[in-house]
Amino acid sequence: MRRATFSPRRAPGVAQSDGHASRFVGRRAALSRAAGEIKHVAFSARGFTEPPLQLGAQLRYGYEQLWRAAYYRLCFGGSTRLARRWGDAVRRLEAELKSGDAPRPQSVWEAEYGKAAWRNLARLEELNRYSVIAGSIAFLKQNGSVLDVGCGEALLLSYLGENIGRYVGVDLAQAAIDRALRRHPAASFIQADAQIYVPDQCFDVIVFNEVLYYLVEPMAALVRYESRLAPGGFFIASLYEKSMRARAIRRKIGARYRSFCELRVSAHGKSWSIHMFGPKPPRRVCASLRRLLFSAKPKAPL
């Protein structure tokens, strides 16, 4: 049997007659190539191609997320020129990164609902969130009217059952409305942009179930929907816990509205916060001032 021998590849520029130098340089080149291949395989296993590209991508991603977080902490919802320009830049960045908690064009929603990309909302891990929303409506506003903004396939209506009197679902994607009609043929659905849609009736409960961070101006939309709340009505909003945009929206809601209840539900490592809130009662400063000035008893003379 012929014995196998190892002959390292000769490095370029080394003469054939110089055997010792050729073997040394060849082995060093082979080791260098092997180290490069090991490094390439290690980075490829993590989803990257080359170490320099990985480092640059990580640094850029970290800077972009820091810049985005600073906007949501400092300028979100502001009306100054800086806030508007910063917000426009952040929205362009979110569109480039395809962030999961940022506004999307209608074409994206149509494509996703067309291929049933949101069927995961019907899984068991979503039971807690939907049950809390539906149970709150059934307990506080039994036989009341519900406007489901961003209804999708109307899964919430499946949980509500017969506990409500009137239901209207609104969604941007016609593909979502078609699926909702197949699920609930007798219900009322409207294809419209929630950012500019104005209902023609008042409702006891207006629900934003995982919707507010997909609106370009969520607080402006809430202000507009206030006029469509019936007396004693309230909003219900569900927001994903780990979203920096959702955290900014929660801070704005807490500053502007009266909070009735706030719950947190978790399943399979994911958490959502569910808020029930409504407009704050008007402050009667003049009446309070009159009581303060004229209700005090005069002191007896000495």
Short mmCIF file of C-alpha atoms in Angstrom, two decimals:
data_model
loop_
_atom_site.label_atom_id
_atom_site.label_comp_id
_atom_site.label_asym_id
_atom_site.label_seq_id
_atom_site.Cartn_x
_atom_site.Cartn_y
_atom_site.Cartn_z
CA MET A 1 0.00 0.00 0.00
CA ARG A 2 1.33 3.41 -0.90
CA ARG A 3 1.91 5.63 2.07
CA ALA A 4 0.16 9.01 1.99
CA THR A 5 2.37 12.03 2.53
CA PHE A 6 1.50 15.64 3.36
CA SER A 7 2.94 18.24 1.00
CA PRO A 8 1.96 21.81 1.89
CA ARG A 9 1.32 24.15 -1.00
CA ARG A 10 4.34 26.21 -1.91
CA ALA A 11 3.96 29.94 -1.37
CA PRO A 12 4.22 32.15 -4.48
CA GLY A 13 7.68 33.48 -5.23
CA VAL A 14 9.60 30.64 -3.50
CA ALA A 15 12.04 28.67 -5.65
CA GLN A 16 11.51 24.94 -6.09
CA SER A 17 15.11 24.16 -5.13
CA ASP A 18 14.89 25.86 -1.75
CA GLY A 19 13.20 22.94 0.00
CA HIS A 20 13.50 24.01 3.62
CA ALA A 21 12.24 27.57 3.08
CA SER A 22 9.51 26.29 0.79
CA ARG A 23 8.20 23.87 3.41
CA PHE A 24 8.29 26.54 6.16
CA VAL A 25 6.50 29.22 4.14
CA GLY A 26 4.04 26.70 2.77
CA ARG A 27 3.07 25.46 6.21
CA ARG A 28 2.62 29.00 7.47
CA ALA A 29 0.39 29.81 4.49
CA ALA A 30 -1.65 26.65 5.09
CA LEU A 31 -2.13 27.53 8.75
CA SER A 32 -3.16 31.06 7.82
CA ARG A 33 -5.72 29.75 5.33
CA ALA A 34 -7.06 27.28 7.90
CA ALA A 35 -7.42 30.02 10.51
CA GLY A 36 -9.26 32.18 8.00
CA GLU A 37 -11.62 29.34 7.12
CA ILE A 38 -12.33 28.62 10.80
CA LYS A 39 -13.07 32.31 11.42
CA HIS A 40 -15.32 32.44 8.37
CA VAL A 41 -17.25 29.34 9.47
CA ALA A 42 -17.64 30.72 13.00
CA PHE A 43 -19.13 33.99 11.77
CA SER A 44 -21.27 32.24 9.16
CA ALA A 45 -22.79 30.06 11.87
CA ARG A 46 -23.92 33.26 13.61
CA GLY A 47 -25.51 34.55 10.42
CA PHE A 48 -22.71 36.84 9.23
CA THR A 49 -20.24 36.55 6.37
CA GLU A 50 -17.08 38.46 7.28
CA PRO A 51 -15.82 39.74 10.66
CA PRO A 52 -15.18 43.36 9.51
CA LEU A 53 -18.71 43.61 8.09
CA GLN A 54 -20.13 42.14 11.29
CA LEU A 55 -18.36 44.66 13.51
CA GLY A 56 -19.40 47.59 11.36
CA ALA A 57 -22.99 46.40 11.18
CA GLN A 58 -23.16 45.95 14.94
CA LEU A 59 -21.79 49.42 15.60
CA ARG A 60 -24.14 51.01 13.11
CA TYR A 61 -27.16 49.11 14.46
CA GLY A 62 -26.32 50.11 18.03
CA TYR A 63 -25.95 53.77 17.05
CA GLU A 64 -29.24 53.75 15.14
CA GLN A 65 -31.13 52.17 18.03
CA LEU A 66 -29.61 54.65 20.49
CA TRP A 67 -30.56 57.54 18.22
CA ARG A 68 -34.08 56.13 17.87
CA ALA A 69 -34.46 55.61 21.64
CA ALA A 70 -33.33 59.20 22.30
CA TYR A 71 -36.06 60.51 20.01
CA TYR A 72 -38.79 58.50 21.72
CA ARG A 73 -37.54 59.61 25.11
CA LEU A 74 -37.05 63.31 24.37
CA CYS A 75 -39.06 64.49 21.37
CA PHE A 76 -41.82 61.98 20.58
CA GLY A 77 -45.11 63.76 19.97
CA GLY A 78 -43.50 67.20 20.11
CA SER A 79 -44.57 70.07 17.88
CA THR A 80 -41.25 71.91 17.58
CA ARG A 81 -39.30 72.01 14.35
CA LEU A 82 -36.59 69.80 15.83
CA ALA A 83 -39.15 67.20 16.97
CA ARG A 84 -40.81 67.10 13.55
CA ARG A 85 -37.56 66.77 11.62
CA TRP A 86 -36.20 64.18 14.04
CA GLY A 87 -39.46 62.25 13.82
CA ASP A 88 -39.35 62.22 10.02
CA ALA A 89 -35.78 60.91 10.11
CA VAL A 90 -36.70 58.19 12.61
CA ARG A 91 -39.64 57.08 10.47
CA ARG A 92 -37.35 56.80 7.44
CA LEU A 93 -34.92 54.75 9.51
CA GLU A 94 -37.71 52.47 10.77
CA ALA A 95 -38.91 51.93 7.21
CA GLU A 96 -35.36 51.01 6.17
CA LEU A 97 -34.92 48.64 9.11
CA LYS A 98 -38.48 47.27 8.73
CA SER A 99 -39.09 47.69 12.44
CA GLY A 100 -41.91 45.59 13.81
CA ASP A 101 -43.32 48.39 15.97
CA ALA A 102 -43.45 51.20 13.41
CA PRO A 103 -45.92 52.42 10.75
CA ARG A 104 -46.13 50.39 7.55
CA PRO A 105 -47.62 51.16 4.13
CA GLN A 106 -50.92 49.60 3.10
CA SER A 107 -49.22 47.37 0.53
CA VAL A 108 -47.31 45.57 3.30
CA TRP A 109 -50.51 44.87 5.26
CA GLU A 110 -52.30 43.66 2.14
CA ALA A 111 -49.46 41.27 1.32
CA GLU A 112 -49.20 39.92 4.87
CA TYR A 113 -52.92 39.31 5.29
CA GLY A 114 -53.11 37.94 1.77
CA LYS A 115 -50.73 35.12 2.71
CA ALA A 116 -52.19 34.72 6.23
CA ALA A 117 -49.01 35.93 7.93
CA TRP A 118 -50.97 36.94 11.06
CA ARG A 119 -52.56 33.57 11.73
CA ASN A 120 -50.31 33.29 14.79
CA LEU A 121 -52.70 35.64 16.63
CA ALA A 122 -55.12 32.72 16.90
CA ARG A 123 -52.61 30.63 18.85
CA LEU A 124 -53.00 29.69 22.49
CA GLU A 125 -50.32 32.14 23.68
CA GLU A 126 -52.61 35.04 22.69
CA LEU A 127 -55.46 33.74 24.86
CA ASN A 128 -54.50 35.78 27.94
CA ARG A 129 -54.44 39.11 26.15
CA TYR A 130 -57.69 38.63 24.25
CA SER A 131 -59.43 37.24 27.33
CA VAL A 132 -58.51 40.29 29.43
CA ILE A 133 -59.77 42.70 26.78
CA ALA A 134 -62.99 40.80 26.09
CA GLY A 135 -63.64 40.19 29.80
CA SER A 136 -63.20 43.87 30.65
CA ILE A 137 -65.67 44.89 27.96
CA ALA A 138 -68.21 42.25 28.99
CA PHE A 139 -67.99 43.21 32.67
CA LEU A 140 -67.90 47.01 32.36
CA LYS A 141 -70.02 47.58 29.25
CA GLN A 142 -72.25 44.56 28.82
CA ASN A 143 -74.43 44.90 25.71
CA GLY A 144 -72.50 48.05 24.85
CA SER A 145 -71.11 49.17 21.52
CA VAL A 146 -67.51 48.46 20.49
CA LEU A 147 -65.32 50.03 17.80
CA ASP A 148 -62.35 47.77 17.04
CA VAL A 149 -59.70 49.95 15.37
CA GLY A 150 -57.25 47.83 13.39
CA CYS A 151 -59.47 44.78 13.77
CA GLY A 152 -57.50 42.51 11.43
CA GLU A 153 -59.40 39.23 11.09
CA ALA A 154 -61.75 40.22 13.96
CA LEU A 155 -60.40 37.70 16.43
CA LEU A 156 -61.55 39.93 19.29
CA LEU A 157 -65.16 39.51 18.17
CA SER A 158 -64.76 35.75 18.55
CA TYR A 159 -63.90 36.29 22.23
CA LEU A 160 -66.67 38.83 22.81
CA GLY A 161 -69.41 36.51 21.61
CA GLU A 162 -72.88 37.76 22.59
CA ASN A 163 -71.71 40.07 25.37
CA ILE A 164 -71.94 43.21 23.23
CA GLY A 165 -74.75 44.97 21.46
CA ARG A 166 -73.01 46.50 18.44
CA TYR A 167 -69.61 45.86 16.89
CA VAL A 168 -67.81 47.72 14.10
CA GLY A 169 -64.34 46.71 12.89
CA VAL A 170 -62.01 49.02 10.97
CA ASP A 171 -58.83 47.99 9.17
CA LEU A 172 -56.53 49.42 6.54
CA ALA A 173 -56.10 46.17 4.58
CA GLN A 174 -58.97 44.91 2.44
CA ALA A 175 -57.47 41.43 2.67
CA ALA A 176 -57.96 41.55 6.45
CA ILE A 177 -61.57 42.71 6.02
CA ASP A 178 -62.25 39.83 3.62
CA ARG A 179 -60.93 37.32 6.14
CA ALA A 180 -62.95 38.94 8.93
CA LEU A 181 -66.14 38.70 6.85
CA ARG A 182 -65.53 35.01 6.25
CA ARG A 183 -65.15 34.55 9.99
CA HIS A 184 -68.13 36.77 10.97
CA PRO A 185 -70.48 37.29 8.00
CA ALA A 186 -73.10 39.22 10.01
CA ALA A 187 -70.71 41.77 11.55
CA SER A 188 -69.99 45.28 10.27
CA PHE A 189 -66.54 46.06 8.87
CA ILE A 190 -65.09 49.16 7.22
CA GLN A 191 -61.92 49.40 5.15
CA ALA A 192 -60.31 52.72 6.13
CA ASP A 193 -57.12 54.31 7.40
CA ALA A 194 -57.42 54.54 11.18
CA GLN A 195 -55.23 57.64 11.19
CA ILE A 196 -57.86 59.71 9.36
CA TYR A 197 -61.07 57.69 9.78
CA VAL A 198 -63.88 59.42 11.69
CA PRO A 199 -66.80 57.18 12.82
CA ASP A 200 -70.31 58.46 12.24
CA GLN A 201 -71.54 57.06 15.58
CA CYS A 202 -70.45 57.05 19.21
CA PHE A 203 -69.25 53.92 21.00
CA ASP A 204 -69.03 52.79 24.60
CA VAL A 205 -65.59 51.23 24.07
CA ILE A 206 -62.96 51.95 21.43
CA VAL A 207 -60.25 49.28 21.22
CA PHE A 208 -56.70 49.68 19.88
CA ASN A 209 -55.41 46.12 20.11
CA GLU A 210 -51.73 46.20 19.07
CA VAL A 211 -52.46 49.14 16.80
CA LEU A 212 -51.28 52.47 18.23
CA TYR A 213 -47.61 52.07 17.31
CA TYR A 214 -48.56 51.42 13.70
CA LEU A 215 -50.15 54.89 13.44
CA VAL A 216 -47.95 57.76 12.30
CA GLU A 217 -49.46 60.14 14.90
CA PRO A 218 -51.02 57.91 17.58
CA MET A 219 -51.81 60.67 20.07
CA ALA A 220 -53.49 62.81 17.41
CA ALA A 221 -55.62 59.81 16.48
CA LEU A 222 -56.66 59.28 20.12
CA VAL A 223 -57.65 62.94 20.43
CA ARG A 224 -59.81 62.64 17.33
CA TYR A 225 -61.52 59.46 18.57
CA GLU A 226 -62.33 61.12 21.91
CA SER A 227 -65.29 62.83 20.27
CA ARG A 228 -66.70 59.40 19.36
CA LEU A 229 -66.76 58.08 22.92
CA ALA A 230 -70.23 57.83 24.39
CA PRO A 231 -70.78 59.34 27.87
CA GLY A 232 -68.98 57.08 30.32
CA GLY A 233 -67.06 55.40 27.50
CA PHE A 234 -63.36 54.57 27.54
CA PHE A 235 -60.43 53.36 25.45
CA ILE A 236 -58.67 50.01 25.69
CA ALA A 237 -55.15 49.79 24.28
CA SER A 238 -52.86 46.76 24.18
CA LEU A 239 -49.14 47.41 23.66
CA TYR A 240 -46.13 45.13 23.42
CA GLU A 241 -43.85 45.60 26.43
CA LYS A 242 -40.44 45.54 24.71
CA SER A 243 -41.23 48.19 22.10
CA MET A 244 -39.56 51.57 22.67
CA ARG A 245 -42.29 53.22 20.60
CA ALA A 246 -44.93 51.59 22.82
CA ARG A 247 -43.19 52.86 25.95
CA ALA A 248 -43.28 56.41 24.58
CA ILE A 249 -46.98 56.06 23.77
CA ARG A 250 -47.69 54.80 27.30
CA ARG A 251 -45.99 57.85 28.79
CA LYS A 252 -48.07 60.16 26.60
CA ILE A 253 -51.28 58.34 27.52
CA GLY A 254 -50.46 58.60 31.22
CA ALA A 255 -49.85 62.34 30.91
CA ARG A 256 -53.01 63.16 28.96
CA TYR A 257 -55.67 60.67 30.03
CA ARG A 258 -57.26 59.36 33.19
CA SER A 259 -56.18 55.77 33.75
CA PHE A 260 -58.82 53.35 35.05
CA CYS A 261 -56.78 50.18 35.02
CA GLU A 262 -53.45 48.86 33.75
CA LEU A 263 -52.67 45.16 33.49
CA ARG A 264 -49.74 43.12 32.28
CA VAL A 265 -50.11 39.69 30.71
CA SER A 266 -47.32 37.31 29.71
CA ALA A 267 -47.05 34.13 27.69
CA HIS A 268 -44.05 32.22 26.32
CA GLY A 269 -41.59 34.98 27.18
CA LYS A 270 -43.68 37.79 25.65
CA SER A 271 -45.44 40.49 27.64
CA TRP A 272 -48.15 43.02 26.84
CA SER A 273 -49.58 45.90 28.83
CA ILE A 274 -53.32 46.53 28.61
CA HIS A 275 -54.57 50.00 29.47
CA MET A 276 -58.11 51.21 30.11
CA PHE A 277 -58.29 54.99 30.07
CA GLY A 278 -60.53 57.90 29.19
CA PRO A 279 -60.62 61.70 29.03
CA LYS A 280 -59.86 63.54 32.23
CA PRO A 281 -62.78 65.42 33.80
CA PRO A 282 -62.62 69.19 33.25
CA ARG A 283 -61.07 71.16 36.05
CA ARG A 284 -63.43 73.63 37.62
CA VAL A 285 -60.91 76.15 38.81
CA CYS A 286 -63.37 78.99 39.25
CA ALA A 287 -65.72 76.95 41.42
CA SER A 288 -62.84 75.71 43.57
CA LEU A 289 -61.54 79.25 43.95
CA ARG A 290 -64.97 80.54 45.02
CA ARG A 291 -65.26 77.82 47.64
CA LEU A 292 -61.81 78.65 48.93
CA LEU A 293 -62.52 82.38 49.20
CA PHE A 294 -66.10 82.45 50.48
CA SER A 295 -66.56 79.26 52.49
CA ALA A 296 -64.13 80.24 55.26
CA LYS A 297 -65.88 81.48 58.38
CA PRO A 298 -64.97 85.02 59.46
CA LYS A 299 -62.98 85.25 62.63
CA ALA A 300 -64.68 86.69 65.71
CA PRO A 301 -63.44 90.15 66.74
CA LEU A 302 -61.08 90.25 69.67
#
